[in-house]
Coordinates of C-alpha atoms in Angstrom, one line a residue:
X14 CA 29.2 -5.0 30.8
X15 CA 32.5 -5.9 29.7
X16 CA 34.3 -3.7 27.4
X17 CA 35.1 -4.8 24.0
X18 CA 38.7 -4.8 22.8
X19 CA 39.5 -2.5 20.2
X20 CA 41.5 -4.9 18.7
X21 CA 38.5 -7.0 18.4
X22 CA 36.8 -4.5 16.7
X23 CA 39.5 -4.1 13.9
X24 CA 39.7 -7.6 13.3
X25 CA 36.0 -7.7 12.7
X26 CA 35.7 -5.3 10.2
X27 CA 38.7 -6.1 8.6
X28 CA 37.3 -9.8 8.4
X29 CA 34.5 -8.4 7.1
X30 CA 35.8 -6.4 4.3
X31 CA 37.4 -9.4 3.1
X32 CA 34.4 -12.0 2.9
X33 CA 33.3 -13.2 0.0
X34 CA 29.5 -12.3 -0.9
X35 CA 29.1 -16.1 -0.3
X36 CA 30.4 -16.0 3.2
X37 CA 28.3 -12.4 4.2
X38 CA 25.3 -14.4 2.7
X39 CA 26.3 -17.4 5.6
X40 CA 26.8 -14.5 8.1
X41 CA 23.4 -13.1 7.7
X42 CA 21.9 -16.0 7.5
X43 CA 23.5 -17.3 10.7
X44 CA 21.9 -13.5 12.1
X45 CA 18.9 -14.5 10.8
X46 CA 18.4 -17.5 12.9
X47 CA 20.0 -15.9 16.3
X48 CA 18.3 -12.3 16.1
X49 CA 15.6 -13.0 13.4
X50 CA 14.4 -9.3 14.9
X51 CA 17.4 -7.0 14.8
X52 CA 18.3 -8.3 11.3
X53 CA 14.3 -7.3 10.3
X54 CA 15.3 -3.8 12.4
X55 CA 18.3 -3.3 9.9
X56 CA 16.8 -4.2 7.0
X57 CA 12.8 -2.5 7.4
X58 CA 13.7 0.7 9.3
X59 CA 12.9 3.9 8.1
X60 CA 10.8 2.8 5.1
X61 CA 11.9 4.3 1.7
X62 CA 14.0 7.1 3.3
X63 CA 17.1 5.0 3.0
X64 CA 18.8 4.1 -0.7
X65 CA 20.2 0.8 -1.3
X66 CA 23.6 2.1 -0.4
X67 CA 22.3 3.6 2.6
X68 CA 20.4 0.4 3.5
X69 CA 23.3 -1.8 2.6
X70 CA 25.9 0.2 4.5
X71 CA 23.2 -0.4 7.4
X72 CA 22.9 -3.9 7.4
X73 CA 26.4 -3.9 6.7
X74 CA 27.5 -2.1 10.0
X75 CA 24.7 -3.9 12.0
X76 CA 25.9 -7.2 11.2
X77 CA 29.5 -6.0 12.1
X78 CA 27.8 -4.9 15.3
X79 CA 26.2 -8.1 16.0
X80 CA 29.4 -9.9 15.5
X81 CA 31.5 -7.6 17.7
X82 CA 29.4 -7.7 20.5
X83 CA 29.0 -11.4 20.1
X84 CA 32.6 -11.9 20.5
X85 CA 33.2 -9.5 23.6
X86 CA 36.8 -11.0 24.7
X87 CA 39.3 -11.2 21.8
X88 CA 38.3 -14.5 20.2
X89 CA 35.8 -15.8 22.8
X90 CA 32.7 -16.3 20.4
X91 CA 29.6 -15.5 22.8
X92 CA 26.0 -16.3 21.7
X93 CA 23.9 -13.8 22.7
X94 CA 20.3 -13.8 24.3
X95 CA 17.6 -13.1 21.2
X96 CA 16.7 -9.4 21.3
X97 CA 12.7 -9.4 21.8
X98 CA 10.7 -6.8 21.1
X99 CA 9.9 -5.1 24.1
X100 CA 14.6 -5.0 24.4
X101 CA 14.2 -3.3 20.7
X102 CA 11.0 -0.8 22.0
X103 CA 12.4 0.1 25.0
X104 CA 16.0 0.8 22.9
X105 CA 13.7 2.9 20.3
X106 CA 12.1 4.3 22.7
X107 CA 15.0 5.6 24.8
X108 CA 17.1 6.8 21.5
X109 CA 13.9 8.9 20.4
X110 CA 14.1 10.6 23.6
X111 CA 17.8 11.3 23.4
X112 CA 16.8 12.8 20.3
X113 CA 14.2 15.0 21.3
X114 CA 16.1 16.9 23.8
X115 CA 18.6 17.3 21.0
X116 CA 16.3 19.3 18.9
X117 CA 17.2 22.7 20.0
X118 CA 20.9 22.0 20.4
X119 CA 23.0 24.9 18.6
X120 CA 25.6 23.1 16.1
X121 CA 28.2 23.9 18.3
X122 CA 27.2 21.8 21.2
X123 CA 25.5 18.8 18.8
X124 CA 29.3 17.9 18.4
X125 CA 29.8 17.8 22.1
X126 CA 26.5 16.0 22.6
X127 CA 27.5 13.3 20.0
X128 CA 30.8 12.7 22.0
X129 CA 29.1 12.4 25.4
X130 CA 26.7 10.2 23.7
X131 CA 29.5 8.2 22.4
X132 CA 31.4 8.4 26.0
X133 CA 28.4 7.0 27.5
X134 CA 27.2 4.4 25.8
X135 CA 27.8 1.1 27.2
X136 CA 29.8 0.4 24.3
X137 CA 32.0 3.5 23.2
X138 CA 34.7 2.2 21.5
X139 CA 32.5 0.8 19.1
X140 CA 30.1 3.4 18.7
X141 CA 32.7 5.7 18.0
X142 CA 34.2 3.0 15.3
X143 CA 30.2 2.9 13.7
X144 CA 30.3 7.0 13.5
X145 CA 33.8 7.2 12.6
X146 CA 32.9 4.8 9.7
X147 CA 29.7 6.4 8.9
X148 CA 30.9 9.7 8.3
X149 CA 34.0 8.9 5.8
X150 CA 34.2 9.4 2.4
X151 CA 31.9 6.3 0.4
X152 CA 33.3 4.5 -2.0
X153 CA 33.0 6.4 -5.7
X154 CA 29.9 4.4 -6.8
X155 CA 28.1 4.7 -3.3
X156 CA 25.7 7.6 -2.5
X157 CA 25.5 8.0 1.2
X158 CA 23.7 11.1 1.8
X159 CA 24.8 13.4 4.4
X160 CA 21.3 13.9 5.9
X161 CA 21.0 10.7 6.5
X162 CA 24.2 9.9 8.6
X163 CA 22.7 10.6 11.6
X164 CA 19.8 8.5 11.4
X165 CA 22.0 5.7 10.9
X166 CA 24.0 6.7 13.7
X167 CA 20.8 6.4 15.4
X168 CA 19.7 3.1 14.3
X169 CA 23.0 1.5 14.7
X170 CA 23.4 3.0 18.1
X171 CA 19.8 1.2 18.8
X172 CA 21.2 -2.0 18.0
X173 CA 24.5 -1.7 20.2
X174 CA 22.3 -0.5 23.0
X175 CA 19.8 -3.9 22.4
X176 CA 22.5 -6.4 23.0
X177 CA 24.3 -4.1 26.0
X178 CA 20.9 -4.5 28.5

């Protein structure tokens, strides 16, 4: 798997930030038709748990995702393979298991386990980007809620690890 630059990754979030809600409209759209089932992923997972922020956030930093990874060389636009659903399954599946044998992980070493989980992910630049940007400060007017960071960490991860089979 080729490694993504991390200057492709600034550029894309930075593009990003700066789209009008016109051109993110386009964007998901354009996701919409290419990966009809990760977009559904983003936008269905975990029920009523999420808020909007929460779920916008999301879809937000899936999209990013998607558009990273679809780009893997600085500027060389890539159109990736359509995820099916045994790719997103077997990705659940394997990220529920991660999980699980984080369950009695003292809070000491579940900050250790994140970073080897970030080291080894096919992808750890931009993992580490999607954690680093879940875990700032929202904005004023946006409630993430702490409990639910690592969930989306989860879910986000799930979607990097689709696209990197």
């Amino acid at each position: 798997m080729k490694e993504i630059h991390p200057d492709v990754i600034e550029e894309a979030f930075k593009k990003m930030g700066e789209m009008t809600p016109k051109k993110v409209h386009e964007i998901i759209e354009r996701m919409d038709k290419e990966q009809p089932l990760i977009l559904g992923y983003l936008m269905g997972v975990d029920g009523d748990a999420l808020n909007m922020d929460e779920r916008e956030v999301l879809l937000y930093l899936g999209v990013v995702v998607w558009q990273i990874i679809s780009r893997k060389g600085k500027g060389e636009d890539t159109p990736l393979p359509e995820i099916t659903e045994d790719i997103l399954d077997n990705a659940v599946k394997s990220n529920e298991k991660m999980l699980e044998s984080l369950e009695n992980v003292s809070s000491d070493d579940f900050t250790d386990s994140v970073g080897k989980i970030i080291k080894n992910n096919s992808h750890p630049e931009l993992l580490k980007v999607v954690v680093e940007t879940l875990m700032e400060e929202p904005e004023d007017d946006c409630v993430i809620r702490d409990e639910n960071k690592g969930m989306m960490m989860i879910y986000l991860k799930t979607v990097i690890d689709c696209f990197s089979r």
